[in-house]
Coordinates of C-alpha atoms in Angstrom, one line a residue:
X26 CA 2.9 5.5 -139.5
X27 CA 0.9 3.8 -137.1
X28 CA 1.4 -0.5 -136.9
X29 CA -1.2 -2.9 -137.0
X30 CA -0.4 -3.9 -133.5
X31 CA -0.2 -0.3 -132.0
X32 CA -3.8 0.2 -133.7
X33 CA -5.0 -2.9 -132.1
X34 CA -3.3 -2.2 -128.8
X35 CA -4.7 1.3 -128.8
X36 CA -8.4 0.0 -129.9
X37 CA -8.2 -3.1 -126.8
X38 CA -7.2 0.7 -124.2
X39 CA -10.1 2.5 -125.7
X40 CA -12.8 -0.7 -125.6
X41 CA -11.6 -1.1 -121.5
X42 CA -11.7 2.8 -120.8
X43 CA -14.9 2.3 -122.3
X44 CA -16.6 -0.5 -120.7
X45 CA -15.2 0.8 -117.0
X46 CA -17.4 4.1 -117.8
X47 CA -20.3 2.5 -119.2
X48 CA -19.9 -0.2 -116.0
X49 CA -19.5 2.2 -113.5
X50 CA -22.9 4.2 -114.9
X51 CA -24.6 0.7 -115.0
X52 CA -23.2 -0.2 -110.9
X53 CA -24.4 4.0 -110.0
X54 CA -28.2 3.3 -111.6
X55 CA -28.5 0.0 -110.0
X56 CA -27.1 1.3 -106.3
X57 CA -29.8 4.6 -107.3
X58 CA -32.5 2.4 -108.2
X59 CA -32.0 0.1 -104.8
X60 CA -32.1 3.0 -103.0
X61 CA -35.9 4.6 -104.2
X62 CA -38.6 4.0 -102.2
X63 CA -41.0 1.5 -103.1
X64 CA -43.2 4.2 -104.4
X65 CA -40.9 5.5 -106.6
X66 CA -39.7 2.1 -108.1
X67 CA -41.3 0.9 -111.4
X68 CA -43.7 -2.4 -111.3
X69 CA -44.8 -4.5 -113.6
X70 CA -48.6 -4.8 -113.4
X71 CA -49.6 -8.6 -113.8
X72 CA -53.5 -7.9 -114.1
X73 CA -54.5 -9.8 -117.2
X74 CA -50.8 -11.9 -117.8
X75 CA -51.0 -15.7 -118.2
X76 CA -48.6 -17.6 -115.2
X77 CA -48.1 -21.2 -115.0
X78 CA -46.4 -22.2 -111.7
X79 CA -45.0 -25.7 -111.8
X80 CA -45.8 -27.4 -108.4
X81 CA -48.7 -25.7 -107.8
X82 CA -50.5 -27.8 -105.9
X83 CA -49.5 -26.5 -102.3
X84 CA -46.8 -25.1 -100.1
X85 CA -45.1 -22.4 -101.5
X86 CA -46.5 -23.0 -105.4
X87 CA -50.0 -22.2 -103.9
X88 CA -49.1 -19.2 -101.8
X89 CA -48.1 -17.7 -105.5
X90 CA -50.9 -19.0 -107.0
X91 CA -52.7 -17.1 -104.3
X92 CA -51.2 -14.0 -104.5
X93 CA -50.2 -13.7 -108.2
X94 CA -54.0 -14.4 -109.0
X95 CA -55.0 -11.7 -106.8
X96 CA -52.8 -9.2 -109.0
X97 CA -55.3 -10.1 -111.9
X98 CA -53.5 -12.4 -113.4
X99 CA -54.8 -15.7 -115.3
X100 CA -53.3 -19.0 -113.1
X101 CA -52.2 -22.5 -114.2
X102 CA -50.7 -24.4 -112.2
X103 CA -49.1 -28.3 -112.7
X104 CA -48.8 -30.6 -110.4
X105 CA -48.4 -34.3 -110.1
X106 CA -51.4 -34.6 -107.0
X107 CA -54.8 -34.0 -108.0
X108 CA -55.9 -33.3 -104.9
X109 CA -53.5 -30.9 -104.4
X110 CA -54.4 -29.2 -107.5
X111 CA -58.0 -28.9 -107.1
X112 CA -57.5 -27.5 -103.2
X113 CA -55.4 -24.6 -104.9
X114 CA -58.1 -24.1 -107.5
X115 CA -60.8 -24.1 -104.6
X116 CA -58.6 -21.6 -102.5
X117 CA -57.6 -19.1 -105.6
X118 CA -61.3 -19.4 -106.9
X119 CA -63.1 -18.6 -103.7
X120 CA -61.3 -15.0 -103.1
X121 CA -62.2 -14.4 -107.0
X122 CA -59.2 -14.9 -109.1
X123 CA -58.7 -16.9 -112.2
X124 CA -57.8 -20.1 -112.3
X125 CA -56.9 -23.4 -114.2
X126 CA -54.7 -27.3 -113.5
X127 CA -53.4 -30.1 -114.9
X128 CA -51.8 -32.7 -113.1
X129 CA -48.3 -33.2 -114.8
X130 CA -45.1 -35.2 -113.9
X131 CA -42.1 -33.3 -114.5
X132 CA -39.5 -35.9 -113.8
X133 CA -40.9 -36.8 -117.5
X134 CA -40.4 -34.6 -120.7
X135 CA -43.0 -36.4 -122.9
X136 CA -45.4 -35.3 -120.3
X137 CA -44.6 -32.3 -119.6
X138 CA -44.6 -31.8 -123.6
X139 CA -48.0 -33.5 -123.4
X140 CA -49.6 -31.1 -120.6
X141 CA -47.5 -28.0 -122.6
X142 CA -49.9 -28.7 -125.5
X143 CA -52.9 -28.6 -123.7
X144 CA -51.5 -25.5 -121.6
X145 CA -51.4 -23.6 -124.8
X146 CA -54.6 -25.3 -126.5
X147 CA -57.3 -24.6 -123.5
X148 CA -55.3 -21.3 -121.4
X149 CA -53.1 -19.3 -124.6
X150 CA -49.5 -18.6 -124.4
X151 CA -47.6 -18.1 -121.5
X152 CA -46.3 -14.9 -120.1
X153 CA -45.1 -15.7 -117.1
X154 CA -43.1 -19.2 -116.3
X155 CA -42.5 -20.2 -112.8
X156 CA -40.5 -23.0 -112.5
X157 CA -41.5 -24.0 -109.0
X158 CA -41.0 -27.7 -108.6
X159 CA -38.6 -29.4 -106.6
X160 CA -38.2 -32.4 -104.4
X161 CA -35.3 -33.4 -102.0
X162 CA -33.7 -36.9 -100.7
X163 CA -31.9 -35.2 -97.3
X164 CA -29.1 -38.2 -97.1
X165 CA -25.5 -38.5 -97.2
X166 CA -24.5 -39.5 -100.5
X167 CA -23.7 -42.5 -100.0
X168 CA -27.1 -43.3 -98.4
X169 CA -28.9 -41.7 -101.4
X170 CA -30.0 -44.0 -103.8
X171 CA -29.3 -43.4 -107.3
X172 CA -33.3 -43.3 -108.7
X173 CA -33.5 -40.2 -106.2
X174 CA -30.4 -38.9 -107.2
X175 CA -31.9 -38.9 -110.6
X176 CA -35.1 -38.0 -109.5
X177 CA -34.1 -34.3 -108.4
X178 CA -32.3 -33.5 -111.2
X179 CA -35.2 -34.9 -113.4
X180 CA -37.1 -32.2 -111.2
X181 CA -35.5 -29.9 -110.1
X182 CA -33.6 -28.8 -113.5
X183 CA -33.9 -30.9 -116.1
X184 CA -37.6 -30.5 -116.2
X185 CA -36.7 -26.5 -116.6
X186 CA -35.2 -27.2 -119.9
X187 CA -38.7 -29.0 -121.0
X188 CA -40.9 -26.5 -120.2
X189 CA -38.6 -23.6 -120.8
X190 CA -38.5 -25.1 -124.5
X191 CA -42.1 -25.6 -124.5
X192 CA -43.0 -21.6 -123.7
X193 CA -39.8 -19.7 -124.9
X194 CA -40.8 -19.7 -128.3
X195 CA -43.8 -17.7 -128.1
X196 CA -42.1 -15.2 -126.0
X197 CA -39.4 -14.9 -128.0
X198 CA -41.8 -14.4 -131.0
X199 CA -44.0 -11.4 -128.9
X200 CA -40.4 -10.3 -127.6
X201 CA -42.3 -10.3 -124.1
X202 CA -41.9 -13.0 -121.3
X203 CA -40.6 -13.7 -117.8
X204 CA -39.2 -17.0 -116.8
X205 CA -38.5 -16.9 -113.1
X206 CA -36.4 -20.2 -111.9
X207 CA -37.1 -20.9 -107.6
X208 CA -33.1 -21.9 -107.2
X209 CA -32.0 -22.0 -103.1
X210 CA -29.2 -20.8 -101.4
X211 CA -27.7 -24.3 -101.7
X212 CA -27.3 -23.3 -105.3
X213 CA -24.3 -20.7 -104.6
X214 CA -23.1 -22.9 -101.0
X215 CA -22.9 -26.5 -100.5
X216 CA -24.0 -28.4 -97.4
X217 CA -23.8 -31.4 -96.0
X218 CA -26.3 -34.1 -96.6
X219 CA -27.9 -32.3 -99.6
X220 CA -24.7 -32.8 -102.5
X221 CA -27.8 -34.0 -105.1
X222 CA -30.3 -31.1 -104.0
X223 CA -27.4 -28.3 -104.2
X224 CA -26.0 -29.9 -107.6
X225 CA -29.0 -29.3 -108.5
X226 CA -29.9 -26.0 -107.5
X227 CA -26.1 -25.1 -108.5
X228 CA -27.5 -25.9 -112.2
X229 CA -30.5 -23.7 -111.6
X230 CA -28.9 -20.9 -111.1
X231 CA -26.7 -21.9 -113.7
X232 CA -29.7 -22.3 -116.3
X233 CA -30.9 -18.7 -115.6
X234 CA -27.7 -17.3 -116.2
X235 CA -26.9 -19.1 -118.5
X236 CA -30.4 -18.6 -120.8
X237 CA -30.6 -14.7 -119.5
X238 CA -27.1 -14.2 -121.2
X239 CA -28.2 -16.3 -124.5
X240 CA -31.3 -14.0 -124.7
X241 CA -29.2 -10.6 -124.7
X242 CA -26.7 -11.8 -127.2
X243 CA -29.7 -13.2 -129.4
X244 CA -31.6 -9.1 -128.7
X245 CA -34.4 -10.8 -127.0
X246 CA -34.6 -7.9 -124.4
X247 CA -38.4 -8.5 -123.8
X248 CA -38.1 -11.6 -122.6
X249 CA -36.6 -11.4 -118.3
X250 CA -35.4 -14.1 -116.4
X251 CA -35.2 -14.3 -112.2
X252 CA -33.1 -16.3 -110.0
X253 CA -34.8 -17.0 -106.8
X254 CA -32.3 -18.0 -104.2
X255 CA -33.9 -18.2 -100.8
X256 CA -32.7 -19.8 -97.4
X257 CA -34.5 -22.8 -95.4
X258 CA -38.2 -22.4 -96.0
X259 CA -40.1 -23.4 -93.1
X260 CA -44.0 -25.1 -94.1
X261 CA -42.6 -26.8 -97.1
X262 CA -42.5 -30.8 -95.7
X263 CA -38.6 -30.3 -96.6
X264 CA -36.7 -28.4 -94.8
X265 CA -39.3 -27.7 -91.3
X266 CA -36.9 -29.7 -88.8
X267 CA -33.2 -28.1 -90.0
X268 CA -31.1 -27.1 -87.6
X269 CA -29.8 -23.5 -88.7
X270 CA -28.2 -21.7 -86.0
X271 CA -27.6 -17.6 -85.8
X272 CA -30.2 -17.4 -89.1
X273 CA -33.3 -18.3 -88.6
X274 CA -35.4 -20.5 -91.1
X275 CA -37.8 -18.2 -93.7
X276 CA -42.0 -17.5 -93.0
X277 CA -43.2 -19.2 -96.9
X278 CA -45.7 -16.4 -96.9
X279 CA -42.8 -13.5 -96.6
X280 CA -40.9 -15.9 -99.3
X281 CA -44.0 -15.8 -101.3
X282 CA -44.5 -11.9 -101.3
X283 CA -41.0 -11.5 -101.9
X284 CA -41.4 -13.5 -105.0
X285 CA -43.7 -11.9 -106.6
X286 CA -42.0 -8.6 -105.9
X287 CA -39.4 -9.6 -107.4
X288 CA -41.0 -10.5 -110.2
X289 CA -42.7 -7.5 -111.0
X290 CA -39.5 -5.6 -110.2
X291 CA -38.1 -7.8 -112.6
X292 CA -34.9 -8.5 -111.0
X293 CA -32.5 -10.7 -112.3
X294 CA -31.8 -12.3 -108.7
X295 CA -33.8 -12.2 -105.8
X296 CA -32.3 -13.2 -102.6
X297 CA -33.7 -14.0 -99.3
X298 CA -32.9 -12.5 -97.3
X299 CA -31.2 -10.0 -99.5
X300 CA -28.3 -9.8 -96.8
X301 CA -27.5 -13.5 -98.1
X302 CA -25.7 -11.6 -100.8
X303 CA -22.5 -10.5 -98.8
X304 CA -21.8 -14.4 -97.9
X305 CA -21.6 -14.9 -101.6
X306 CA -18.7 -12.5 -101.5
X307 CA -17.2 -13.7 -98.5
X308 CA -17.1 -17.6 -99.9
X309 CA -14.9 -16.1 -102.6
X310 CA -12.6 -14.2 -100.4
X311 CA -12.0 -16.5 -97.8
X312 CA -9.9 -20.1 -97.5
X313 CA -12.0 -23.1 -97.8
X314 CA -11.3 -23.9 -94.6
X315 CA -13.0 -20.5 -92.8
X316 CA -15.9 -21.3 -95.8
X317 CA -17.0 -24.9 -94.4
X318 CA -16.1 -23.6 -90.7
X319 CA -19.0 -21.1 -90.9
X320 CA -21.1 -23.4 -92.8
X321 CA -20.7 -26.1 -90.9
X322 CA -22.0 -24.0 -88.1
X323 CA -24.7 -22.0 -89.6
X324 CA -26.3 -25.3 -91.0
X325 CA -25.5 -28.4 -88.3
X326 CA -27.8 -30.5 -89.7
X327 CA -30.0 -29.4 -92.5
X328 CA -32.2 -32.7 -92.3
X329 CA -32.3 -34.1 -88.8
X330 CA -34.8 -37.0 -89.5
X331 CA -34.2 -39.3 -92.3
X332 CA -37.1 -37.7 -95.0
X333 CA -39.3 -40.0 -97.4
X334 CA -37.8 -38.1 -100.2
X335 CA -39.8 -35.2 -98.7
X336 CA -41.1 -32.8 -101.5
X337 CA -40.7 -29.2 -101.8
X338 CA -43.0 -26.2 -101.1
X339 CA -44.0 -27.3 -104.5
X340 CA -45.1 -31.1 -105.1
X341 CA -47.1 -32.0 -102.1
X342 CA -47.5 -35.7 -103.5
X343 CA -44.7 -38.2 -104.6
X344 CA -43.8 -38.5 -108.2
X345 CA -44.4 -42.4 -108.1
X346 CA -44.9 -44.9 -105.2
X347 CA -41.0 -45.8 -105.9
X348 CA -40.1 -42.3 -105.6
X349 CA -40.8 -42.1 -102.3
X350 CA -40.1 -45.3 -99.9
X351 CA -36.6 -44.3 -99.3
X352 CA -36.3 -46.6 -96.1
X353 CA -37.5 -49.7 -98.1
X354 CA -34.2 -50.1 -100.0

């Protein structure tokens, strides 16, 4: 007669046996699906889909705007300059494409509840969420001070959770959606003179991990999330005057086009460049030491001049006067 424990032991051997085959099918479709050429891999159309992008008023934000609105989709974009705003909506309208904004600060949830509400009221529900916004101090720690600490995380991740609460719903409802979160490289490797921007992205990748694995166990399989993990951007008014040696700094337009492949691949990450992944790997493998070596090296200084709280490829304006005088305190 068969014990309790020899059944259970025996059940534990047939789950593992179980999940390497179904693991090792999963890691053979992925490596066949990498390796089809473009023509052969399956895209999402976005023609008729309703996109906010967050940050929208220039640099990279815009670029999407651009090119995501000439896929036929409907645009909104948020943004805390007006100006900024209205130059997208002049750019995106003039080579045809659909188009609405709303100036919003991020680094506050009643607002970005506020603007939510009208979102839905005067453009529908959301398909497609990208949470673009960012903004960046560029000091030592110690030189940072703490309402810019709090600053980028108010932007750069906590606002995700107030506008990823304000949209999920109705995707979750329609069982249809795509939240794509623009994370960084500094969110899988740290680097000098940016611990509260990579703590921050660190948490953005986090998030979409975190949410994409909360939406599987709930069945929600309609509803994608994407990691965007790029290296330095140049054109963004952040990171234009890093010194990176052996890799050079990224084109925003090849970022941008690589975005919204991404997105209508509907991968879960999207590195760039893609080769990014293997240093991933190697950060695991290797002692610390050999880890902030290479680092240290790759990146000398990733922000040469002392920035005014310098914004991302996504708000081209400061958040508030205070945000921005870093020098004055």
């Amino acid at each position: 007669m068969v014990s309790k424990s020899d059944y259970n032991l025996l059940q534990s051997i047939l789950d593992i046996v179980g999940f390497i085959i179904i693991a090792i099918g999963m890691i053979v479709q992925s490596i066949v699906r990498a390796c089809l050429p473009k023509s052969y891999r399956k895209f999402k159309e976005l023609s008729g889909q309703n996109v906010l992008i967050t940050g929208g008023g220039g640099g990279l934000g815009r670029l999407l705007a651009l090119r995501i609105a000439n896929q036929g989709a409907k645009v909104m974009v948020w943004d805390v300059n007006e100006e900024g705003i209205q130059e997208t909506l002049k750019q995106v309208k003039a080579q045809g494409g659909v188009i609405h904004g709303l100036k919003c600060d991020l680094s506050q949830s009643d607002d970005v509840y506020r603007v939510a509400k009208l979102t839905r009221e005067q453009f529908g529900d959301i398909d497609i969420l990208i949470n673009n916004a960012g903004v960046l101090s560029g000091k030592y720690l110690l030189d940072t001070p703490d309402r810019l600490i709090k600053l980028t995380f108010d932007v750069n991740i906590i606002a995700h959770f107030w506008t990823v609460k304000a949209f999920l719903p109705a995707m979750v409802s329609k069982n249809n959606g795509h939240i794509i979160t623009i994370a960084s490289m500094a969110g899988h490797v740290g680097v000098s003179k940016l611990v509260d921007y990579c703590s921050s992205k660190y948490a953005a990748v986090g998030f979409d991990e975190a949410l994409r694995m909360e939406l599987e166990d709930q069945g929600v399989t309609g509803v994608k999330t994407t990691a965007v993990c790029p290296y330095f951007i140049q054109s963004t008014g952040m990171f234009g005057n890093v010194h990176s040696r052996f890799l050079s700094t990224l084109k925003l337009s090849d970022v941008a086009d690589r975005i919204v492949e991404g997105i209508r691949r509907e991968e879960e990450v999207v590195m760039i460049p893609s080769a990014l992944r293997w240093t991933i790997l190697l950060k695991i493998l290797m002692p610390w030491p050999v880890v902030s070596m290479f680092m240290r090296g790759l990146v000398p200084d990733a922000a040469p001049e002392e920035p005014s709280n310098k914004l991302n490829n996504n708000m081209v304006k400061p958040i508030s006067k205070e945000a921005v005088n870093v020098k004055n305190d």
